[in-house]
């Protein structure tokens, strides 16, 4: 039986060290406030040891720095970690896909460029296969109760509502959707189950939901009520007292089919 | 002679396979030219992407004839991974109809799980059931979880070729073997320690 997946999200930004810059791991809140918490590759190794199912690396200030420091993280992670790796942030072209995939990424997640140039979804899908094209959908709940898609880490308003956009990206060849609530990011108050379930029921590709996990029970809600294939979390796993293995056991006990590695 | 060669024909993630082999103590070489394959004892045929490009690149770079010679005539052990498994079938129906290597009496068709709640692509960790005598799956627990990501799968006409399957809205063949030719649909290089064990088993395999 296919297991539901738990995916630590490693959010990275560049940090200046003298004349050179390198990637550091951060946590975010509502896509704004960031706190530096460590080194992405060492943290990824800890997650691997804790039997996380996949890893998502997100370069949250990609336009602001040189691409090679991101490639360096992916290259080092792929040399040391034998599990699926997705990378997102600042992808603009087929060439970016090629570069990231050749440095060891298994999937590439696109967000802003998918909104600006949706043809890229189909192009990437036909060249590299749908399985490595993840469309990341960031959304905010509007005051009238509708869910709106935002690009550029919550700074670029789009005309798409979440459900129509999810259907559109599947039609264009996306292999997976990474759905994130901007309002709930880093708040640890729970996932948006309502929109998760609506998206899951509107598409036939796997949906990863994220934004808001603070308790093991929030993952359980995402899987059972939201019907998501996977739940991703950044802040949740960054706090060292939240051990993935304990979280997994609690989720399994709630009746969700999940990988328990002994 | 080198211990093991990875076929580089422009189809995806060689680095992960390379690193996984290094992690288990092997010294892999990347084979960009078809003739490089005569210099290795064992071959890994990886592959990510679309089957049309895969077979096109194999043909264009002269790999098809050399692979047939090394594998079918000389009996060199080979392990296909993911698309590298599918290309060993007779043909594939991914995005059309493509003639493949025809090493297995099999066709590659789209996954159509009977349970409509199951999604395509089949992405994630699924447990597999393997034939008890299979050397590729030695030293593993019963029904281990391994990592999959695919939308198409191999359907064998000769059931004895299948050495492992998984349940995904029906039985899906996930590993095949015919003498020195072995192939897996999942990604051992992405399946943490179980995956590394499978690669070790292939390295140890003696015809």
GROMACS .gro file of C-alpha atoms in nm:
model
  469
    1UNK     CA    1   0.000   0.000   0.000
    2UNK     CA    2   0.124   0.347  -0.088
    3UNK     CA    3   0.216   0.539   0.225
    4UNK     CA    4   0.128   0.899   0.300
    5UNK     CA    5   0.438   1.117   0.315
    6UNK     CA    6   0.589   1.352   0.573
    7UNK     CA    7   0.813   1.609   0.413
    8UNK     CA    8   1.038   1.850   0.601
    9UNK     CA    9   1.065   2.177   0.411
   10UNK     CA   10   1.407   2.336   0.431
   11UNK     CA   11   1.374   2.708   0.365
   12UNK     CA   12   1.703   2.870   0.277
   13UNK     CA   13   1.836   3.215   0.211
   14UNK     CA   14   2.180   3.347   0.140
   15UNK     CA   15   2.385   3.494   0.417
   16UNK     CA   16   2.702   3.697   0.380
   17UNK     CA   17   3.020   3.563   0.536
   18UNK     CA   18   3.290   3.818   0.467
   19UNK     CA   19   3.327   3.843   0.093
   20UNK     CA   20   3.147   3.516   0.016
   21UNK     CA   21   2.789   3.413   0.067
   22UNK     CA   22   2.640   3.078   0.154
   23UNK     CA   23   2.301   2.928   0.214
   24UNK     CA   24   2.157   2.916   0.564
   25UNK     CA   25   1.847   2.744   0.690
   26UNK     CA   26   1.570   2.972   0.815
   27UNK     CA   27   1.220   2.954   0.951
   28UNK     CA   28   0.958   3.200   0.835
   29UNK     CA   29   0.633   3.343   0.956
   30UNK     CA   30   0.362   3.444   0.711
   31UNK     CA   31   0.643   3.454   0.453
   32UNK     CA   32   0.804   3.756   0.617
   33UNK     CA   33   0.995   3.733   0.938
   34UNK     CA   34   1.291   3.495   0.898
   35UNK     CA   35   1.512   3.343   1.165
   36UNK     CA   36   1.844   3.175   1.082
   37UNK     CA   37   1.858   2.831   1.235
   38UNK     CA   38   2.147   2.642   1.079
   39UNK     CA   39   2.305   2.469   0.785
   40UNK     CA   40   2.072   2.314   0.527
   41UNK     CA   41   2.286   2.010   0.443
   42UNK     CA   42   2.353   1.906   0.803
   43UNK     CA   43   1.987   1.953   0.886
   44UNK     CA   44   1.891   1.743   0.583
   45UNK     CA   45   2.113   1.462   0.711
   46UNK     CA   46   1.937   1.473   1.046
   47UNK     CA   47   1.601   1.447   0.869
   48UNK     CA   48   1.727   1.151   0.668
   49UNK     CA   49   1.841   0.975   0.986
   50UNK     CA   50   1.491   1.034   1.123
   51UNK     CA   51   1.347   0.861   0.814
   52UNK     CA   52   1.171   1.159   0.660
   53UNK     CA   53   1.006   1.051   0.334
   54UNK     CA   54   1.134   1.331   0.109
   55UNK     CA   55   1.292   1.671   0.144
   56UNK     CA   56   1.193   2.002  -0.010
   57UNK     CA   57   1.458   2.274  -0.032
   58UNK     CA   58   1.315   2.619  -0.093
   59UNK     CA   59   1.543   2.903  -0.188
   60UNK     CA   60   1.333   3.191  -0.055
   61UNK     CA   61   1.544   3.480  -0.183
   62UNK     CA   62   1.668   3.322  -0.506
   63UNK     CA   63   1.658   3.634  -0.724
   64UNK     CA   64   1.885   3.815  -0.476
   65UNK     CA   65   2.193   3.596  -0.501
   66UNK     CA   66   2.402   3.385  -0.734
   67UNK     CA   67   2.257   3.056  -0.846
   68UNK     CA   68   2.572   2.856  -0.778
   69UNK     CA   69   2.534   2.861  -0.401
   70UNK     CA   70   2.196   2.690  -0.436
   71UNK     CA   71   2.346   2.436  -0.676
   72UNK     CA   72   2.619   2.371  -0.425
   73UNK     CA   73   2.367   2.282  -0.154
   74UNK     CA   74   2.179   2.049  -0.386
   75UNK     CA   75   2.498   1.887  -0.507
   76UNK     CA   76   2.624   1.825  -0.154
   77UNK     CA   77   2.284   1.701  -0.036
   78UNK     CA   78   2.256   1.458  -0.329
   79UNK     CA   79   2.601   1.320  -0.257
   80UNK     CA   80   2.520   1.240   0.102
   81UNK     CA   81   2.147   1.177   0.118
   82UNK     CA   82   1.971   0.889  -0.053
   83UNK     CA   83   1.616   1.008  -0.059
   84UNK     CA   84   1.403   1.220  -0.293
   85UNK     CA   85   1.490   1.587  -0.310
   86UNK     CA   86   1.274   1.868  -0.447
   87UNK     CA   87   1.414   2.216  -0.501
   88UNK     CA   88   1.217   2.535  -0.552
   89UNK     CA   89   1.270   2.910  -0.556
   90UNK     CA   90   1.367   3.144  -0.838
   91UNK     CA   91   1.326   2.895  -1.124
   92UNK     CA   92   1.271   3.082  -1.450
   93UNK     CA   93   1.348   2.852  -1.740
   94UNK     CA   94   1.396   2.504  -1.884
   95UNK     CA   95   1.768   2.564  -1.841
   96UNK     CA   96   1.714   2.612  -1.464
   97UNK     CA   97   1.532   2.277  -1.456
   98UNK     CA   98   1.816   2.111  -1.639
   99UNK     CA   99   2.078   2.259  -1.409
  100UNK     CA  100   1.900   2.165  -1.088
  101UNK     CA  101   1.812   1.814  -1.205
  102UNK     CA  102   2.169   1.754  -1.319
  103UNK     CA  103   2.298   1.863  -0.978
  104UNK     CA  104   2.094   1.599  -0.802
  105UNK     CA  105   1.740   1.732  -0.758
  106UNK     CA  106   1.466   1.479  -0.834
  107UNK     CA  107   1.188   1.731  -0.870
  108UNK     CA  108   1.175   2.102  -0.935
  109UNK     CA  109   0.907   2.319  -0.782
  110UNK     CA  110   0.791   2.630  -0.968
  111UNK     CA  111   0.562   2.902  -0.847
  112UNK     CA  112   0.587   3.259  -0.980
  113UNK     CA  113   0.707   3.156  -1.325
  114UNK     CA  114   0.415   2.914  -1.355
  115UNK     CA  115   0.178   3.207  -1.309
  116UNK     CA  116   0.372   3.437  -1.543
  117UNK     CA  117   0.449   3.180  -1.811
  118UNK     CA  118   0.226   2.874  -1.765
  119UNK     CA  119   0.359   2.721  -2.089
  120UNK     CA  120   0.675   2.634  -1.896
  121UNK     CA  121   0.476   2.369  -1.703
  122UNK     CA  122   0.399   2.175  -2.019
  123UNK     CA  123   0.745   2.226  -2.168
  124UNK     CA  124   0.922   2.101  -1.857
  125UNK     CA  125   0.679   1.814  -1.827
  126UNK     CA  126   0.738   1.693  -2.181
  127UNK     CA  127   1.117   1.728  -2.159
  128UNK     CA  128   1.183   1.594  -1.809
  129UNK     CA  129   0.862   1.404  -1.735
  130UNK     CA  130   0.560   1.513  -1.529
  131UNK     CA  131   0.700   1.338  -1.222
  132UNK     CA  132   0.964   1.605  -1.169
  133UNK     CA  133   0.741   1.910  -1.224
  134UNK     CA  134   0.592   2.029  -0.898
  135UNK     CA  135   0.376   2.339  -0.910
  136UNK     CA  136   0.381   2.524  -0.583
  137UNK     CA  137   0.061   2.713  -0.511
  138UNK     CA  138   0.080   2.977  -0.237
  139UNK     CA  139  -0.253   3.119  -0.135
  140UNK     CA  140  -0.419   3.362   0.101
  141UNK     CA  141  -0.775   3.350   0.219
  142UNK     CA  142  -0.946   3.674   0.122
  143UNK     CA  143  -1.189   3.857   0.348
  144UNK     CA  144  -1.480   3.738   0.132
  145UNK     CA  145  -1.382   3.376   0.204
  146UNK     CA  146  -1.229   3.302  -0.140
  147UNK     CA  147  -0.881   3.161  -0.179
  148UNK     CA  148  -0.645   3.355  -0.403
  149UNK     CA  149  -0.313   3.246  -0.556
  150UNK     CA  150  -0.010   3.466  -0.489
  151UNK     CA  151   0.333   3.463  -0.652
  152UNK     CA  152   0.672   3.598  -0.543
  153UNK     CA  153   0.649   3.466  -0.189
  154UNK     CA  154   0.315   3.633  -0.129
  155UNK     CA  155   0.399   3.966  -0.291
  156UNK     CA  156   0.251   3.919  -0.637
  157UNK     CA  157  -0.127   3.910  -0.663
  158UNK     CA  158  -0.269   3.682  -0.930
  159UNK     CA  159  -0.619   3.658  -1.068
  160UNK     CA  160  -0.637   3.286  -1.012
  161UNK     CA  161  -0.848   3.125  -0.746
  162UNK     CA  162  -0.682   2.820  -0.594
  163UNK     CA  163  -0.911   2.551  -0.734
  164UNK     CA  164  -0.911   2.680  -1.093
  165UNK     CA  165  -0.534   2.717  -1.084
  166UNK     CA  166  -0.486   2.366  -0.947
  167UNK     CA  167  -0.700   2.222  -1.227
  168UNK     CA  168  -0.512   2.434  -1.481
  169UNK     CA  169  -0.164   2.322  -1.370
  170UNK     CA  170  -0.271   1.958  -1.380
  171UNK     CA  171  -0.411   2.006  -1.731
  172UNK     CA  172  -0.080   2.160  -1.836
  173UNK     CA  173   0.122   1.863  -1.714
  174UNK     CA  174   0.222   1.920  -1.351
  175UNK     CA  175   0.302   1.597  -1.170
  176UNK     CA  176   0.236   1.718  -0.819
  177UNK     CA  177   0.099   2.021  -0.634
  178UNK     CA  178   0.261   2.179  -0.329
  179UNK     CA  179  -0.014   2.379  -0.163
  180UNK     CA  180   0.084   2.634   0.101
  181UNK     CA  181  -0.122   2.871   0.311
  182UNK     CA  182   0.068   3.198   0.345
  183UNK     CA  183  -0.154   3.310   0.635
  184UNK     CA  184  -0.077   2.996   0.831
  185UNK     CA  185   0.295   2.976   0.749
  186UNK     CA  186   0.493   2.936   1.072
  187UNK     CA  187   0.186   2.994   1.292
  188UNK     CA  188   0.165   2.634   1.420
  189UNK     CA  189  -0.215   2.657   1.448
  190UNK     CA  190  -0.304   2.383   1.197
  191UNK     CA  191  -0.340   2.335   0.822
  192UNK     CA  192  -0.622   2.476   0.612
  193UNK     CA  193  -0.815   2.153   0.579
  194UNK     CA  194  -1.103   2.299   0.384
  195UNK     CA  195  -0.903   2.415   0.081
  196UNK     CA  196  -0.671   2.113   0.099
  197UNK     CA  197  -0.966   1.880   0.059
  198UNK     CA  198  -1.117   2.086  -0.221
  199UNK     CA  199  -0.792   2.081  -0.417
  200UNK     CA  200  -0.741   1.708  -0.359
  201UNK     CA  201  -1.091   1.639  -0.490
  202UNK     CA  202  -1.045   1.865  -0.793
  203UNK     CA  203  -0.729   1.703  -0.934
  204UNK     CA  204  -0.596   1.351  -0.981
  205UNK     CA  205  -0.227   1.426  -0.920
  206UNK     CA  206  -0.079   1.402  -0.568
  207UNK     CA  207  -0.125   1.704  -0.343
  208UNK     CA  208   0.125   1.804  -0.074
  209UNK     CA  209  -0.034   2.043   0.173
  210UNK     CA  210   0.156   2.273   0.405
  211UNK     CA  211   0.147   2.581   0.619
  212UNK     CA  212   0.049   2.569   0.982
  213UNK     CA  213   0.157   2.237   1.137
  214UNK     CA  214   0.230   2.272   1.506
  215UNK     CA  215   0.118   1.936   1.643
  216UNK     CA  216   0.120   1.575   1.523
  217UNK     CA  217  -0.261   1.604   1.522
  218UNK     CA  218  -0.237   1.868   1.249
  219UNK     CA  219  -0.067   1.616   1.019
  220UNK     CA  220  -0.338   1.363   1.096
  221UNK     CA  221  -0.606   1.617   0.998
  222UNK     CA  222  -0.420   1.689   0.674
  223UNK     CA  223  -0.414   1.321   0.583
  224UNK     CA  224  -0.756   1.209   0.706
  225UNK     CA  225  -0.979   1.515   0.666
  226UNK     CA  226  -0.778   1.694   0.399
  227UNK     CA  227  -0.703   1.366   0.213
  228UNK     CA  228  -0.358   1.494   0.116
  229UNK     CA  229  -0.095   1.254  -0.021
  230UNK     CA  230   0.171   1.434   0.178
  231UNK     CA  231   0.210   1.700   0.443
  232UNK     CA  232   0.511   1.929   0.441
  233UNK     CA  233   0.628   2.143   0.730
  234UNK     CA  234   0.918   2.377   0.793
  235UNK     CA  235   0.887   2.538   1.131
  236UNK     CA  236   0.744   2.225   1.292
  237UNK     CA  237   1.052   2.014   1.223
  238UNK     CA  238   1.297   2.293   1.294
  239UNK     CA  239   1.218   2.289   1.660
  240UNK     CA  240   1.445   2.020   1.791
  241UNK     CA  241   1.196   1.880   2.040
  242UNK     CA  242   0.968   1.776   1.752
  243UNK     CA  243   1.113   1.446   1.643
  244UNK     CA  244   0.995   1.306   1.312
  245UNK     CA  245   0.993   0.953   1.444
  246UNK     CA  246   0.762   1.041   1.733
  247UNK     CA  247   0.539   1.237   1.499
  248UNK     CA  248   0.524   0.939   1.264
  249UNK     CA  249   0.424   0.701   1.543
  250UNK     CA  250   0.140   0.931   1.645
  251UNK     CA  251   0.018   0.959   1.287
  252UNK     CA  252   0.034   0.583   1.240
  253UNK     CA  253  -0.162   0.531   1.562
  254UNK     CA  254  -0.435   0.754   1.422
  255UNK     CA  255  -0.478   0.502   1.138
  256UNK     CA  256  -0.290   0.677   0.858
  257UNK     CA  257  -0.078   0.441   0.643
  258UNK     CA  258   0.271   0.574   0.691
  259UNK     CA  259   0.622   0.437   0.665
  260UNK     CA  260   0.764   0.326   0.995
  261UNK     CA  261   1.129   0.250   0.950
  262UNK     CA  262   1.277   0.024   1.214
  263UNK     CA  263   3.834  -0.317  -1.630
  264UNK     CA  264   3.617  -0.112  -1.401
  265UNK     CA  265   3.377  -0.256  -1.149
  266UNK     CA  266   3.059  -0.086  -1.259
  267UNK     CA  267   2.955   0.163  -1.525
  268UNK     CA  268   2.657   0.397  -1.532
  269UNK     CA  269   2.516   0.464  -1.878
  270UNK     CA  270   2.505   0.840  -1.940
  271UNK     CA  271   2.274   0.905  -2.231
  272UNK     CA  272   2.137   1.241  -2.125
  273UNK     CA  273   1.841   1.105  -1.929
  274UNK     CA  274   1.846   1.240  -1.580
  275UNK     CA  275   1.990   1.196  -1.245
  276UNK     CA  276   2.317   1.006  -1.266
  277UNK     CA  277   2.465   1.185  -0.970
  278UNK     CA  278   2.236   1.014  -0.719
  279UNK     CA  279   2.309   0.669  -0.858
  280UNK     CA  280   2.679   0.748  -0.864
  281UNK     CA  281   2.679   0.872  -0.503
  282UNK     CA  282   2.475   0.575  -0.383
  283UNK     CA  283   2.726   0.334  -0.540
  284UNK     CA  284   3.013   0.524  -0.380
  285UNK     CA  285   2.836   0.509  -0.044
  286UNK     CA  286   2.838   0.128  -0.058
  287UNK     CA  287   3.207   0.120  -0.141
  288UNK     CA  288   3.196   0.077  -0.518
  289UNK     CA  289   3.398   0.281  -0.765
  290UNK     CA  290   3.155   0.359  -1.045
  291UNK     CA  291   3.246   0.516  -1.377
  292UNK     CA  292   3.020   0.723  -1.599
  293UNK     CA  293   2.995   0.580  -1.952
  294UNK     CA  294   2.925   0.858  -2.198
  295UNK     CA  295   3.041   0.663  -2.501
  296UNK     CA  296   2.890   0.332  -2.596
  297UNK     CA  297   3.236   0.178  -2.625
  298UNK     CA  298   3.302   0.258  -2.257
  299UNK     CA  299   3.068  -0.030  -2.172
  300UNK     CA  300   3.323  -0.286  -2.286
  301UNK     CA  301   3.549  -0.163  -2.005
  302UNK     CA  302   3.312  -0.237  -1.716
  303UNK     CA  303   3.208  -0.559  -1.542
  304UNK     CA  304   2.856  -0.448  -1.460
  305UNK     CA  305   2.621  -0.190  -1.604
  306UNK     CA  306   2.354   0.032  -1.452
  307UNK     CA  307   2.099   0.181  -1.689
  308UNK     CA  308   1.924   0.466  -1.507
  309UNK     CA  309   1.664   0.692  -1.659
  310UNK     CA  310   1.428   0.971  -1.578
  311UNK     CA  311   1.205   1.142  -1.831
  312UNK     CA  312   1.005   1.037  -2.133
  313UNK     CA  313   1.052   0.705  -2.314
  314UNK     CA  314   1.059   0.865  -2.658
  315UNK     CA  315   1.370   1.068  -2.574
  316UNK     CA  316   1.518   0.774  -2.388
  317UNK     CA  317   1.511   0.533  -2.681
  318UNK     CA  318   1.606   0.811  -2.923
  319UNK     CA  319   1.915   0.901  -2.718
  320UNK     CA  320   2.017   0.539  -2.672
  321UNK     CA  321   1.998   0.485  -3.049
  322UNK     CA  322   2.162   0.812  -3.146
  323UNK     CA  323   2.457   0.764  -2.918
  324UNK     CA  324   2.513   0.411  -3.038
  325UNK     CA  325   2.422   0.246  -2.709
  326UNK     CA  326   2.159   0.007  -2.843
  327UNK     CA  327   2.395  -0.216  -3.041
  328UNK     CA  328   2.664  -0.211  -2.775
  329UNK     CA  329   2.416  -0.288  -2.498
  330UNK     CA  330   2.274  -0.578  -2.699
  331UNK     CA  331   2.624  -0.712  -2.752
  332UNK     CA  332   2.745  -0.668  -2.393
  333UNK     CA  333   2.427  -0.786  -2.224
  334UNK     CA  334   2.274  -1.044  -2.457
  335UNK     CA  335   2.586  -1.195  -2.612
  336UNK     CA  336   2.851  -1.146  -2.344
  337UNK     CA  337   2.608  -1.189  -2.055
  338UNK     CA  338   2.722  -0.883  -1.863
  339UNK     CA  339   2.500  -0.814  -1.559
  340UNK     CA  340   2.285  -0.504  -1.597
  341UNK     CA  341   2.043  -0.328  -1.365
  342UNK     CA  342   1.778  -0.099  -1.515
  343UNK     CA  343   1.624   0.165  -1.292
  344UNK     CA  344   1.282   0.328  -1.353
  345UNK     CA  345   1.282   0.433  -1.720
  346UNK     CA  346   1.590   0.211  -1.756
  347UNK     CA  347   1.360  -0.081  -1.671
  348UNK     CA  348   1.081   0.029  -1.903
  349UNK     CA  349   1.315   0.060  -2.201
  350UNK     CA  350   1.396  -0.311  -2.164
  351UNK     CA  351   1.040  -0.401  -2.267
  352UNK     CA  352   0.930  -0.481  -2.620
  353UNK     CA  353   0.752  -0.149  -2.655
  354UNK     CA  354   0.604   0.140  -2.463
  355UNK     CA  355   0.279   0.328  -2.509
  356UNK     CA  356   0.396   0.642  -2.328
  357UNK     CA  357   0.305   0.935  -2.553
  358UNK     CA  358   0.264   0.713  -2.859
  359UNK     CA  359   0.409   0.376  -2.949
  360UNK     CA  360   0.783   0.323  -2.917
  361UNK     CA  361   0.981   0.012  -2.997
  362UNK     CA  362   1.220  -0.056  -2.710
  363UNK     CA  363   1.511  -0.296  -2.646
  364UNK     CA  364   1.287  -0.604  -2.641
  365UNK     CA  365   1.481  -0.786  -2.368
  366UNK     CA  366   1.161  -0.872  -2.185
  367UNK     CA  367   0.843  -0.997  -2.343
  368UNK     CA  368   0.652  -0.706  -2.199
  369UNK     CA  369   0.477  -0.381  -2.280
  370UNK     CA  370   0.483  -0.052  -2.092
  371UNK     CA  371   0.139   0.096  -2.029
  372UNK     CA  372  -0.005   0.376  -1.821
  373UNK     CA  373  -0.095   0.302  -1.460
  374UNK     CA  374  -0.470   0.272  -1.425
  375UNK     CA  375  -0.542   0.197  -1.062
  376UNK     CA  376  -0.885   0.043  -1.010
  377UNK     CA  377  -0.927   0.254  -0.698
  378UNK     CA  378  -1.000   0.603  -0.826
  379UNK     CA  379  -0.866   0.760  -0.507
  380UNK     CA  380  -0.519   0.645  -0.611
  381UNK     CA  381  -0.328   0.907  -0.802
  382UNK     CA  382  -0.108   0.896  -1.109
  383UNK     CA  383   0.189   0.946  -1.099
  384UNK     CA  384   0.245   0.683  -0.834
  385UNK     CA  385   0.468   0.890  -0.607
  386UNK     CA  386   0.605   0.788  -0.272
  387UNK     CA  387   0.692   0.489  -0.059
  388UNK     CA  388   0.515   0.163  -0.129
  389UNK     CA  389   0.593  -0.182   0.005
  390UNK     CA  390   0.694  -0.451  -0.241
  391UNK     CA  391   0.656  -0.828  -0.237
  392UNK     CA  392   0.953  -1.009  -0.379
  393UNK     CA  393   1.020  -1.371  -0.476
  394UNK     CA  394   1.188  -1.537  -0.183
  395UNK     CA  395   1.480  -1.674  -0.384
  396UNK     CA  396   1.564  -1.346  -0.551
  397UNK     CA  397   1.923  -1.244  -0.488
  398UNK     CA  398   1.849  -0.880  -0.569
  399UNK     CA  399   1.630  -0.868  -0.258
  400UNK     CA  400   1.855  -1.059  -0.019
  401UNK     CA  401   1.910  -0.920   0.332
  402UNK     CA  402   1.589  -0.719   0.332
  403UNK     CA  403   1.289  -0.746   0.564
  404UNK     CA  404   0.968  -0.892   0.423
  405UNK     CA  405   0.774  -0.635   0.223
  406UNK     CA  406   1.013  -0.337   0.246
  407UNK     CA  407   0.904   0.018   0.154
  408UNK     CA  408   1.086   0.166  -0.145
  409UNK     CA  409   1.048   0.494  -0.330
  410UNK     CA  410   0.850   0.517  -0.654
  411UNK     CA  411   0.779   0.794  -0.897
  412UNK     CA  412   0.624   0.687  -1.227
  413UNK     CA  413   0.311   0.702  -1.440
  414UNK     CA  414   0.381   0.401  -1.664
  415UNK     CA  415   0.469   0.045  -1.576
  416UNK     CA  416   0.585  -0.278  -1.733
  417UNK     CA  417   0.335  -0.557  -1.798
  418UNK     CA  418   0.507  -0.890  -1.852
  419UNK     CA  419   0.368  -1.157  -2.080
  420UNK     CA  420   0.603  -1.412  -1.920
  421UNK     CA  421   0.508  -1.414  -1.556
  422UNK     CA  422   0.830  -1.591  -1.453
  423UNK     CA  423   1.023  -1.272  -1.537
  424UNK     CA  424   0.858  -1.087  -1.250
  425UNK     CA  425   1.056  -1.097  -0.925
  426UNK     CA  426   0.867  -0.832  -0.730
  427UNK     CA  427   0.536  -0.653  -0.737
  428UNK     CA  428   0.343  -0.396  -0.539
  429UNK     CA  429  -0.019  -0.316  -0.485
  430UNK     CA  430  -0.144   0.004  -0.647
  431UNK     CA  431  -0.506  -0.046  -0.739
  432UNK     CA  432  -0.403  -0.384  -0.877
  433UNK     CA  433  -0.078  -0.573  -0.895
  434UNK     CA  434   0.204  -0.375  -1.051
  435UNK     CA  435   0.526  -0.546  -1.164
  436UNK     CA  436   0.810  -0.355  -1.000
  437UNK     CA  437   1.112  -0.576  -1.061
  438UNK     CA  438   1.205  -0.825  -1.332
  439UNK     CA  439   1.495  -1.057  -1.395
  440UNK     CA  440   1.600  -1.280  -1.679
  441UNK     CA  441   1.942  -1.432  -1.613
  442UNK     CA  442   2.193  -1.142  -1.609
  443UNK     CA  443   1.928  -0.877  -1.683
  444UNK     CA  444   1.767  -0.716  -1.381
  445UNK     CA  445   1.549  -0.411  -1.351
  446UNK     CA  446   1.349  -0.222  -1.091
  447UNK     CA  447   1.075   0.036  -1.136
  448UNK     CA  448   1.145   0.210  -0.805
  449UNK     CA  449   1.456   0.412  -0.720
  450UNK     CA  450   1.704   0.219  -0.503
  451UNK     CA  451   1.927   0.527  -0.499
  452UNK     CA  452   1.640   0.716  -0.333
  453UNK     CA  453   1.518   0.441  -0.101
  454UNK     CA  454   1.755   0.505   0.189
  455UNK     CA  455   1.918   0.197   0.344
  456UNK     CA  456   1.693  -0.063   0.177
  457UNK     CA  457   1.779   0.085  -0.159
  458UNK     CA  458   2.149   0.072  -0.085
  459UNK     CA  459   2.112  -0.296   0.013
  460UNK     CA  460   1.954  -0.371  -0.326
  461UNK     CA  461   2.246  -0.200  -0.504
  462UNK     CA  462   2.490  -0.400  -0.289
  463UNK     CA  463   2.310  -0.720  -0.388
  464UNK     CA  464   2.349  -0.629  -0.753
  465UNK     CA  465   2.719  -0.556  -0.703
  466UNK     CA  466   2.768  -0.895  -0.538
  467UNK     CA  467   2.563  -1.084  -0.798
  468UNK     CA  468   2.759  -1.353  -0.981
  469UNK     CA  469   2.625  -1.519  -1.293
   0.00000   0.00000   0.00000
